[in-house]
Tab-separated table of C-alpha atoms in Angstrom:
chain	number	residue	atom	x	y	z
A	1	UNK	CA	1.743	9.237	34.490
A	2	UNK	CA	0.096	7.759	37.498
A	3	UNK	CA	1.275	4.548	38.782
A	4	UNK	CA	-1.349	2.662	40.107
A	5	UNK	CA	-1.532	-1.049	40.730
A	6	UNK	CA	-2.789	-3.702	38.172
A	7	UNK	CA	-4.756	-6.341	39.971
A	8	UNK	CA	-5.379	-9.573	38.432
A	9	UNK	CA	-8.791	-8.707	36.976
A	10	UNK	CA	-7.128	-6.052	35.412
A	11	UNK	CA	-4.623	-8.172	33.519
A	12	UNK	CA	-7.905	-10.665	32.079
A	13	UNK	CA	-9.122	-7.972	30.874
A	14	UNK	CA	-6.279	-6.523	28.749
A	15	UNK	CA	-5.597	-10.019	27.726
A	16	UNK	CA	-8.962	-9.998	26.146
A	17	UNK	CA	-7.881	-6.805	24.409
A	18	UNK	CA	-4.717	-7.675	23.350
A	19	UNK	CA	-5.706	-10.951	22.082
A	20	UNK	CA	-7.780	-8.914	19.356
A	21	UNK	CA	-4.817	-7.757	18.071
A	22	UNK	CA	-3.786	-4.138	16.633
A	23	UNK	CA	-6.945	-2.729	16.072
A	24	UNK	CA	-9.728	-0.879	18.423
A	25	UNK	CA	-12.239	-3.009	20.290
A	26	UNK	CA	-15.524	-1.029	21.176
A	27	UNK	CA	-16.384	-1.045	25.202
A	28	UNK	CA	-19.334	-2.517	24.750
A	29	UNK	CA	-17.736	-5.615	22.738
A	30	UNK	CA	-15.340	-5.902	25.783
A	31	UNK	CA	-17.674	-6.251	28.414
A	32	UNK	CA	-19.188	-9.079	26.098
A	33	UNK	CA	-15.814	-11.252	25.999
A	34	UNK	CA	-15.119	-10.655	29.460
A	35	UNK	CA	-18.269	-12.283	31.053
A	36	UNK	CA	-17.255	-15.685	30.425
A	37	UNK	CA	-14.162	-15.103	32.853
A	38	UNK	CA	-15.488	-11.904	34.956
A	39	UNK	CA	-19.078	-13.132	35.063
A	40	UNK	CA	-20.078	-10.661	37.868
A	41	UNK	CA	-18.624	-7.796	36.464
A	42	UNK	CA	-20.900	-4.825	36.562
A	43	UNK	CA	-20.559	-2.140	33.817
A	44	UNK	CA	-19.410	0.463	36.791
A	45	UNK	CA	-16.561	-1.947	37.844
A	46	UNK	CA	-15.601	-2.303	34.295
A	47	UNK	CA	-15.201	1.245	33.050
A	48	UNK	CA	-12.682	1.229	36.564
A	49	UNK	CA	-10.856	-1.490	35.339
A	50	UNK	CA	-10.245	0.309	31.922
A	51	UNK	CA	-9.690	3.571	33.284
A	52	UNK	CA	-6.724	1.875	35.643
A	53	UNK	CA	-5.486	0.260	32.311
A	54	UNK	CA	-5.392	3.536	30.591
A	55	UNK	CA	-3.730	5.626	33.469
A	56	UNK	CA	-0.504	3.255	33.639
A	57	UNK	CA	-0.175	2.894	29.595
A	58	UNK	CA	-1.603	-0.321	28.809
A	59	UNK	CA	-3.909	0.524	26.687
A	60	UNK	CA	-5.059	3.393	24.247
A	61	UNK	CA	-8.397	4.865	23.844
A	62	UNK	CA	-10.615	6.335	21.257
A	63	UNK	CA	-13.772	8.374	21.186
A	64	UNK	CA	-16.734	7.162	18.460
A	65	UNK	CA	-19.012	9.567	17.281
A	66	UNK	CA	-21.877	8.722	19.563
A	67	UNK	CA	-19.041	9.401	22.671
A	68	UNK	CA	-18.401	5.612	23.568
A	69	UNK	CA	-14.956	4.465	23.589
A	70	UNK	CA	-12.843	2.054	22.084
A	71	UNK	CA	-9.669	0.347	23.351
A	72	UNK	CA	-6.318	-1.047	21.791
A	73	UNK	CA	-3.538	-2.557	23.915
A	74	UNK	CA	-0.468	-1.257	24.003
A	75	UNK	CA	2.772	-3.776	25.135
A	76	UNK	CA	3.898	-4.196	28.771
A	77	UNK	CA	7.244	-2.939	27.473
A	78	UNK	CA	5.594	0.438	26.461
A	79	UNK	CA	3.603	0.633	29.180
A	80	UNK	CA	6.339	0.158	31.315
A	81	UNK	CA	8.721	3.382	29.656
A	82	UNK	CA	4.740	5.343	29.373
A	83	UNK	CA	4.890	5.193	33.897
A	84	UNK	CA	8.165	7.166	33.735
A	85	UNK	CA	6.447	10.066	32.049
A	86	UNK	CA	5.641	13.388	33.113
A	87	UNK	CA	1.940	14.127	32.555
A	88	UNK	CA	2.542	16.876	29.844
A	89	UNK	CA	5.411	14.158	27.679
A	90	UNK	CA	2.772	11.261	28.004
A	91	UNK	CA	0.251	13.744	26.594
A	92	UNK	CA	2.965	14.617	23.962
A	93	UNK	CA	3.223	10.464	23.159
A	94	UNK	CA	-0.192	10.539	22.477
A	95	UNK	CA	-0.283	13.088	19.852
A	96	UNK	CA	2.414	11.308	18.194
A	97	UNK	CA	0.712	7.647	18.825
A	98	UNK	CA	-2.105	9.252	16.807
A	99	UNK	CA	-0.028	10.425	13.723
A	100	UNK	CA	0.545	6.877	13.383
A	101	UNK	CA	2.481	6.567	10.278
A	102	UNK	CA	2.144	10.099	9.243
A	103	UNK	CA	4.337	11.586	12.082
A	104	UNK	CA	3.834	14.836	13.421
A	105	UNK	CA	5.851	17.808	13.417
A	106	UNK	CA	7.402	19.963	16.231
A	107	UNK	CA	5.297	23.183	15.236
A	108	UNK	CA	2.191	21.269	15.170
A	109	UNK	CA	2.814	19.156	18.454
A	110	UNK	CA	3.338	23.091	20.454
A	111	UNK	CA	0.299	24.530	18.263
A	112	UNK	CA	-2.037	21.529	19.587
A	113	UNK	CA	-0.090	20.891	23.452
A	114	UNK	CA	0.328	24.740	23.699
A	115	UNK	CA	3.672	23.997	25.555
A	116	UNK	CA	6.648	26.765	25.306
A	117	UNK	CA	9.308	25.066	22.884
A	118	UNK	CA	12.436	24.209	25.322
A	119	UNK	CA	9.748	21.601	27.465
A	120	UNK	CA	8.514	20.186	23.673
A	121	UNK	CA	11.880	19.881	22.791
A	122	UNK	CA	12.946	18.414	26.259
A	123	UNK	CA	10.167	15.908	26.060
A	124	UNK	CA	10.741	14.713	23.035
A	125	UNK	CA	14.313	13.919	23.380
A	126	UNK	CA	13.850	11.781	26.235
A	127	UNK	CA	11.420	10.399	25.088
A	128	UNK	CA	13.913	9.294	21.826
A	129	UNK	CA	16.176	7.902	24.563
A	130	UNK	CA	13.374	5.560	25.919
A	131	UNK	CA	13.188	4.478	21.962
A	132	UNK	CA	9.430	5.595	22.729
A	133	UNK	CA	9.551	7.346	19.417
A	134	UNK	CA	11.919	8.614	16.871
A	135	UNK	CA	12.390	11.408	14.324
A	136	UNK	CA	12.644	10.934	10.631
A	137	UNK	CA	12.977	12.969	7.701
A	138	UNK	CA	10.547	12.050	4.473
A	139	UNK	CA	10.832	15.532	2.892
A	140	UNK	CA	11.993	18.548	4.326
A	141	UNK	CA	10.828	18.912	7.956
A	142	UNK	CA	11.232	16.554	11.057
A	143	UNK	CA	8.803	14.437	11.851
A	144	UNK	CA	8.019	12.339	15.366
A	145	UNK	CA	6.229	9.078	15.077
A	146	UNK	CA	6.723	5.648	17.629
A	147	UNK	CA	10.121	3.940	17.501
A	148	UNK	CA	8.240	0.869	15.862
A	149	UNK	CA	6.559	1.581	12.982
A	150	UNK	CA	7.434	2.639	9.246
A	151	UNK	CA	6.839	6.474	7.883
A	152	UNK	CA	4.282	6.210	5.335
A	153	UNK	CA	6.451	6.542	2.412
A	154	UNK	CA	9.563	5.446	4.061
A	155	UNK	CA	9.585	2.023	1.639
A	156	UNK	CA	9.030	4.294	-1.507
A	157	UNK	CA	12.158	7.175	-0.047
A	158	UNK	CA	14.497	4.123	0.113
A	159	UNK	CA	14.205	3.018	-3.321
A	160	UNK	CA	13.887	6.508	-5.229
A	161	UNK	CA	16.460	8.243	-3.709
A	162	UNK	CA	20.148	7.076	-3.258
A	163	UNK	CA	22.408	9.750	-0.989
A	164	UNK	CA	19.723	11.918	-1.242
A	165	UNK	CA	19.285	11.922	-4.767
A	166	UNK	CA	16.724	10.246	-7.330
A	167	UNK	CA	17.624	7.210	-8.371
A	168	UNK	CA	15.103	5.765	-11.241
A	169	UNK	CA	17.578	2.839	-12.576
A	170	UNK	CA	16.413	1.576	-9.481
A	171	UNK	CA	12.866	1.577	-9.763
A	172	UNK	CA	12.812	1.280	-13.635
A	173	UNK	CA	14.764	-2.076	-12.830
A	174	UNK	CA	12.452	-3.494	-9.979
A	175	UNK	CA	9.081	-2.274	-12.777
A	176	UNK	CA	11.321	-4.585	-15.735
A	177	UNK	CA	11.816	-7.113	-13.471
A	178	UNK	CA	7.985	-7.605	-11.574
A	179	UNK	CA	6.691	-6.953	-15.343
A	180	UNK	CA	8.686	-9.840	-17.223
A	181	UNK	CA	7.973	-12.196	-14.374
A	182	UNK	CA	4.205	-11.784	-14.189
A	183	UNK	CA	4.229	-11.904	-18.071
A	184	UNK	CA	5.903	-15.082	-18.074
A	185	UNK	CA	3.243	-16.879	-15.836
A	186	UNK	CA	0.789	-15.179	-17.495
A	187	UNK	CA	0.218	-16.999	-20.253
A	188	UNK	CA	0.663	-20.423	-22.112
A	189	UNK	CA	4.296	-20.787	-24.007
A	190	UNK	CA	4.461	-22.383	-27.127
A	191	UNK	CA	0.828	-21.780	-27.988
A	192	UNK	CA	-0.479	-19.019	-30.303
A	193	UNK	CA	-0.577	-15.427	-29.056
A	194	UNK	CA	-3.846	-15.359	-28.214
A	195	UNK	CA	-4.140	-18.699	-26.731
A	196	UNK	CA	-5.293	-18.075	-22.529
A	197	UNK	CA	-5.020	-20.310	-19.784
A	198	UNK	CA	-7.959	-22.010	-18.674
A	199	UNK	CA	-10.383	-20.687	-15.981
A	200	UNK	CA	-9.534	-22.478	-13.263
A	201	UNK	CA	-5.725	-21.866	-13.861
A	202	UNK	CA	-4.365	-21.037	-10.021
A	203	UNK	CA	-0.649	-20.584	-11.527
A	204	UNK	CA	-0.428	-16.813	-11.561
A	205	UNK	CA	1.551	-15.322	-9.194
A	206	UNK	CA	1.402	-13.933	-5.808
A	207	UNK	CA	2.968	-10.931	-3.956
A	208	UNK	CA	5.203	-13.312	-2.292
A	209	UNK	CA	6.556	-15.293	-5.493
A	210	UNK	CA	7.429	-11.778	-7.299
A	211	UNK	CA	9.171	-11.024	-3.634
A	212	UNK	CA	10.987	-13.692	-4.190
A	213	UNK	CA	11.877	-13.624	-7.849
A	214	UNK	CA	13.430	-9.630	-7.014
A	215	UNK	CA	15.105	-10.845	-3.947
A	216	UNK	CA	17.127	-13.350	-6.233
A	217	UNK	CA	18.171	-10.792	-8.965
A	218	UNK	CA	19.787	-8.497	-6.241
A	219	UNK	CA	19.283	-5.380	-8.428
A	220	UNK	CA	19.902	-3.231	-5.356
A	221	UNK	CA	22.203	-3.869	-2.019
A	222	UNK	CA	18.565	-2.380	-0.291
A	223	UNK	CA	16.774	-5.186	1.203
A	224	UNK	CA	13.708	-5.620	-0.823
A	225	UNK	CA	10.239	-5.757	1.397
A	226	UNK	CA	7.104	-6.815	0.544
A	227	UNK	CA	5.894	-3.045	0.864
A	228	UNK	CA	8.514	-1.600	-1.744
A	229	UNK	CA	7.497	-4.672	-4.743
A	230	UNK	CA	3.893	-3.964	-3.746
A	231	UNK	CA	3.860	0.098	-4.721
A	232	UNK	CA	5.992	-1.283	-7.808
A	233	UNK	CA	3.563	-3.371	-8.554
A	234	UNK	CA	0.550	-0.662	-7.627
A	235	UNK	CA	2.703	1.029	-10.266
A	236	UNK	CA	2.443	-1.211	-13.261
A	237	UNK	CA	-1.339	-1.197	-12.111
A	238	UNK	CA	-2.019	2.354	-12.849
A	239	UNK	CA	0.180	2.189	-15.823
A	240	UNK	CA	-1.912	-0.417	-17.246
A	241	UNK	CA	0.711	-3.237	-17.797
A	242	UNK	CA	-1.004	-5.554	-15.302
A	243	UNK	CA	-3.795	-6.097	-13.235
A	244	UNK	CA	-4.946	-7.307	-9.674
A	245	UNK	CA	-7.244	-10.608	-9.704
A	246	UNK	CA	-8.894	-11.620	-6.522
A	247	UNK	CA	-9.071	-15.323	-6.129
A	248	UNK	CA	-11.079	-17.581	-3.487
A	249	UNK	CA	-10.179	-20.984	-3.471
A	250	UNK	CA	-7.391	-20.413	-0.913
A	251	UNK	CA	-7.890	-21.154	2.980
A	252	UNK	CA	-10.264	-18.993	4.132
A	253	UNK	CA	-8.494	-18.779	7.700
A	254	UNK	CA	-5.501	-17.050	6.196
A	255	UNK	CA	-7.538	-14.201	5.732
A	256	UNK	CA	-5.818	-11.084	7.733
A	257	UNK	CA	-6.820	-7.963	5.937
A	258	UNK	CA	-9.101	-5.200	7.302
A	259	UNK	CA	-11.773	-6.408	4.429
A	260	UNK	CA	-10.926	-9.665	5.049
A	261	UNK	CA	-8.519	-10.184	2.129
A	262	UNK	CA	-4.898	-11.087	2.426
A	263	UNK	CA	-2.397	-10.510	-0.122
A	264	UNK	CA	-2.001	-14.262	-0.625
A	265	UNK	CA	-6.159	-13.970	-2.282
A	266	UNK	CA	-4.328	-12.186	-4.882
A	267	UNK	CA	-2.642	-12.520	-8.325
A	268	UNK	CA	-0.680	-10.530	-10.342
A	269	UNK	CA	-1.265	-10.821	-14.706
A	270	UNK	CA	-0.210	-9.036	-17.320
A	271	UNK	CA	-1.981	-7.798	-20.334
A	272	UNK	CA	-0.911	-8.983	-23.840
A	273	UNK	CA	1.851	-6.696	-25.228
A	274	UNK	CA	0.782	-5.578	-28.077
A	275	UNK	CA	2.396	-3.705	-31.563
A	276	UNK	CA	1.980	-0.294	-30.864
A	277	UNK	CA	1.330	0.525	-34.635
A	278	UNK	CA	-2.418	0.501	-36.130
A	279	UNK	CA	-3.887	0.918	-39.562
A	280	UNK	CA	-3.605	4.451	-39.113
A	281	UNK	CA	-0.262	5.085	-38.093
A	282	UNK	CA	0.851	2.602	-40.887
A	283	UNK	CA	-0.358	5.081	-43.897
A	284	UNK	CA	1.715	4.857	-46.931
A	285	UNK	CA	1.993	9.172	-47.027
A	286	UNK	CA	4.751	8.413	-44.302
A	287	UNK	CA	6.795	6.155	-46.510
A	288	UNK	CA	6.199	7.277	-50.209
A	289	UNK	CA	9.309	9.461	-51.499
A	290	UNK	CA	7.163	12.227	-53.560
A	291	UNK	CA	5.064	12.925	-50.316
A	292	UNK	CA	6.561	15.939	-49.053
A	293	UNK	CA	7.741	17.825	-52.200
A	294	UNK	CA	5.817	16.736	-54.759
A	295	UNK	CA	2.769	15.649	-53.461
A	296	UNK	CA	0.173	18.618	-53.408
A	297	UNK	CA	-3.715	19.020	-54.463
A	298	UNK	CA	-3.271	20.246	-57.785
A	299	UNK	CA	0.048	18.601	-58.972
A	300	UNK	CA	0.385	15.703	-61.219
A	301	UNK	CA	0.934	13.697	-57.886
A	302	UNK	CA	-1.738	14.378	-55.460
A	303	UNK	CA	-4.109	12.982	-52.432
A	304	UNK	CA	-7.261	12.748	-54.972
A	305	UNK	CA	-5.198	10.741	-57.323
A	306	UNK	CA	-3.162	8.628	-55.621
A	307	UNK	CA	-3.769	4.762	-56.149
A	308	UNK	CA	-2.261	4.000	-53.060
A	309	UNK	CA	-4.270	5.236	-50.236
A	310	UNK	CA	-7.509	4.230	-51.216
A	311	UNK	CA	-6.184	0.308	-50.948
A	312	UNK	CA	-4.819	1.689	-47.940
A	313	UNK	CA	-7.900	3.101	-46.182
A	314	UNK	CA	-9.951	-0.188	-47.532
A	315	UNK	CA	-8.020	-2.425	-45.793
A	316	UNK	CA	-7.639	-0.002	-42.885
A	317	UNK	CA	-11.114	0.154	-42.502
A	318	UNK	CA	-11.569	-4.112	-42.745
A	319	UNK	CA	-9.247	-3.648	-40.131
A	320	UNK	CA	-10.511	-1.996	-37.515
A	321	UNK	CA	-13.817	-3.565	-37.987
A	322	UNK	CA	-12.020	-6.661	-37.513
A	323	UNK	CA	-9.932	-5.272	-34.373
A	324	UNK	CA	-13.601	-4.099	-33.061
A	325	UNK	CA	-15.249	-8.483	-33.261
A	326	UNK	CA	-12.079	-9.811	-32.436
A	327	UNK	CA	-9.791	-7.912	-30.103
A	328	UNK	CA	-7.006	-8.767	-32.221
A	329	UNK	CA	-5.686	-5.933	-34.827
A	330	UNK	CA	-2.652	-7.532	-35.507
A	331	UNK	CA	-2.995	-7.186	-39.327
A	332	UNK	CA	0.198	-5.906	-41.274
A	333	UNK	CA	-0.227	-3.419	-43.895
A	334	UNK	CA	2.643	-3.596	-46.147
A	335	UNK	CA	3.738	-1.215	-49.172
């Protein structure tokens, strides 16, 4: 990489970019928030000021689709290691810096780089010895992605598998244990089954508190994240035992989400367990003794004769009728 000089303006301005955090600013937004401290400017002196930035590593670029550019800092640290680069590894880094949490193979970096293997392979492992980047392993083949972040289902891997093989106590545990805490918050104790709390209620729980509540059980010698209770959780969603409630009397400044939610805006409840039996599965065919041998169209025992199953499919009926008005279907029919 070239190592030019950063002047002073040069450092205002990545300030400005880095103070918007981890995400891409456009040009044109940049220029904006710089005139209050680079008032004169021009748009010509600017685009050298971000080219300079983006030749010794301190920042990353990105084309939009109507070929303007957008800009995310990168750390002094970073850029500092990205100046010791040959030309060919810092265009290597960038492949990989792009994978983000995917990662990138070997085969795919030489297929896109068109570089003969030994100077992939070279580049890559010094670039492991800067701790620029790092190879992991979700599946089968290698993978490169930067030192710092988390493979995309790296949280997931560490809880299924245990020495390399599947371990579902584990996960079946940390479901049991997020489930039974979220019903217990979920609704009023001591009241009747159906009873609800009221609207207003703001004591269901949060990411954080179910966090917590698995940290304290120390089902697994793994050190539980936020990420590994939240797929758990994500989980019990799609399995229906509990669902995701958006709430919005919380400080507003907290926000930190892309769409402007943070995890804190949310609560966790659990539907109402419910008897898996119905009318239906409770016929009295299943339970009466003469059913299977004796029971047959044209015997003295039959289905047209029976006195039992017509009470049976009344009440059945009344049943589902009143499962229909009143969500409830909790009727037993006894024989």
């Amino acid at each position: 990489m070239q190592k030019s000089e950063v002047t002073e303006d040069d450092w205002m301005v990545w300030d400005v970019i880095n103070s918007r955090g981890q995400v891409f600013v456009d040009e044109i937004k940049i220029h904006e928030l710089i005139q209050e401290i680079l008032p004169d400017t021009s748009w010509e002196i600017f685009q050298d000021i971000l080219l300079n930035l983006y030749e010794v590593g301190l920042v990353r670029k990105r084309q939009t689709h109507d070929e303007r550019y957008m800009y995310q800092a990168r750390s002094k640290e970073t850029a500092t290691k990205l100046q010791s680069l040959e030309n060919h590894e810092f265009e290597i880094y960038e492949l990989i810096e792009n994978s983000e949490r995917k990662g990138i193979s070997k085969t795919d970096i030489q297929k896109q780089i068109k570089l003969v293997q030994s100077l992939v392979e070279s580049s890559l492992k010094n670039m492991q010895e800067q701790k620029l980047i790092k190879e992991v392993k979700p599946k089968t083949k290698k993978l490169y992605m930067l030192f710092d972040i988390k493979p995309h289902d790296e949280s997931l891997s560490r809880l299924l598998y245990t020495n390399g093989e599947p371990d579902t106590f584990v996960v079946e545990s940390l479901k049991s244990i997020c489930y039974n805490f979220i019903y217990r918050r979920s609704f009023p104790r001591g009241m009747d089954e159906d009873a609800i709390f009221y609207p207003n209620y703001n004591g269901y729980v949060t990411l954080s508190k179910v966090v917590q509540c698995v940290q304290e059980t120390k089902v697994t010698e793994i050190e539980i994240e936020e990420a590994d209770i939240k797929q758990i959780l994500d989980v019990l969603i799609f399995e229906g035992k509990i669902i995701k409630k958006f709430i919005s009397n919380v400080d507003p400044n907290s926000m930190k989400t892309d769409d402007n939610r943070s995890d804190s805006q949310f609560v966790y409840i659990a539907k109402r367990a419910r008897n898996i039996n119905n009318a239906w599965t409770q016929a009295p065919c299943g339970r009466c003794p003469f059913f299977e041998n004796e029971c047959t169209e044209n015997g003295e025992i039959s289905p047209s004769t029976c006195i039992f199953f017509p009470q049976w499919l009344n009440k059945a009926i009344n049943m589902i009728q009143n499962d229909d008005e009143n969500e409830k279907g909790k009727d037993t029919l006894d024989w």
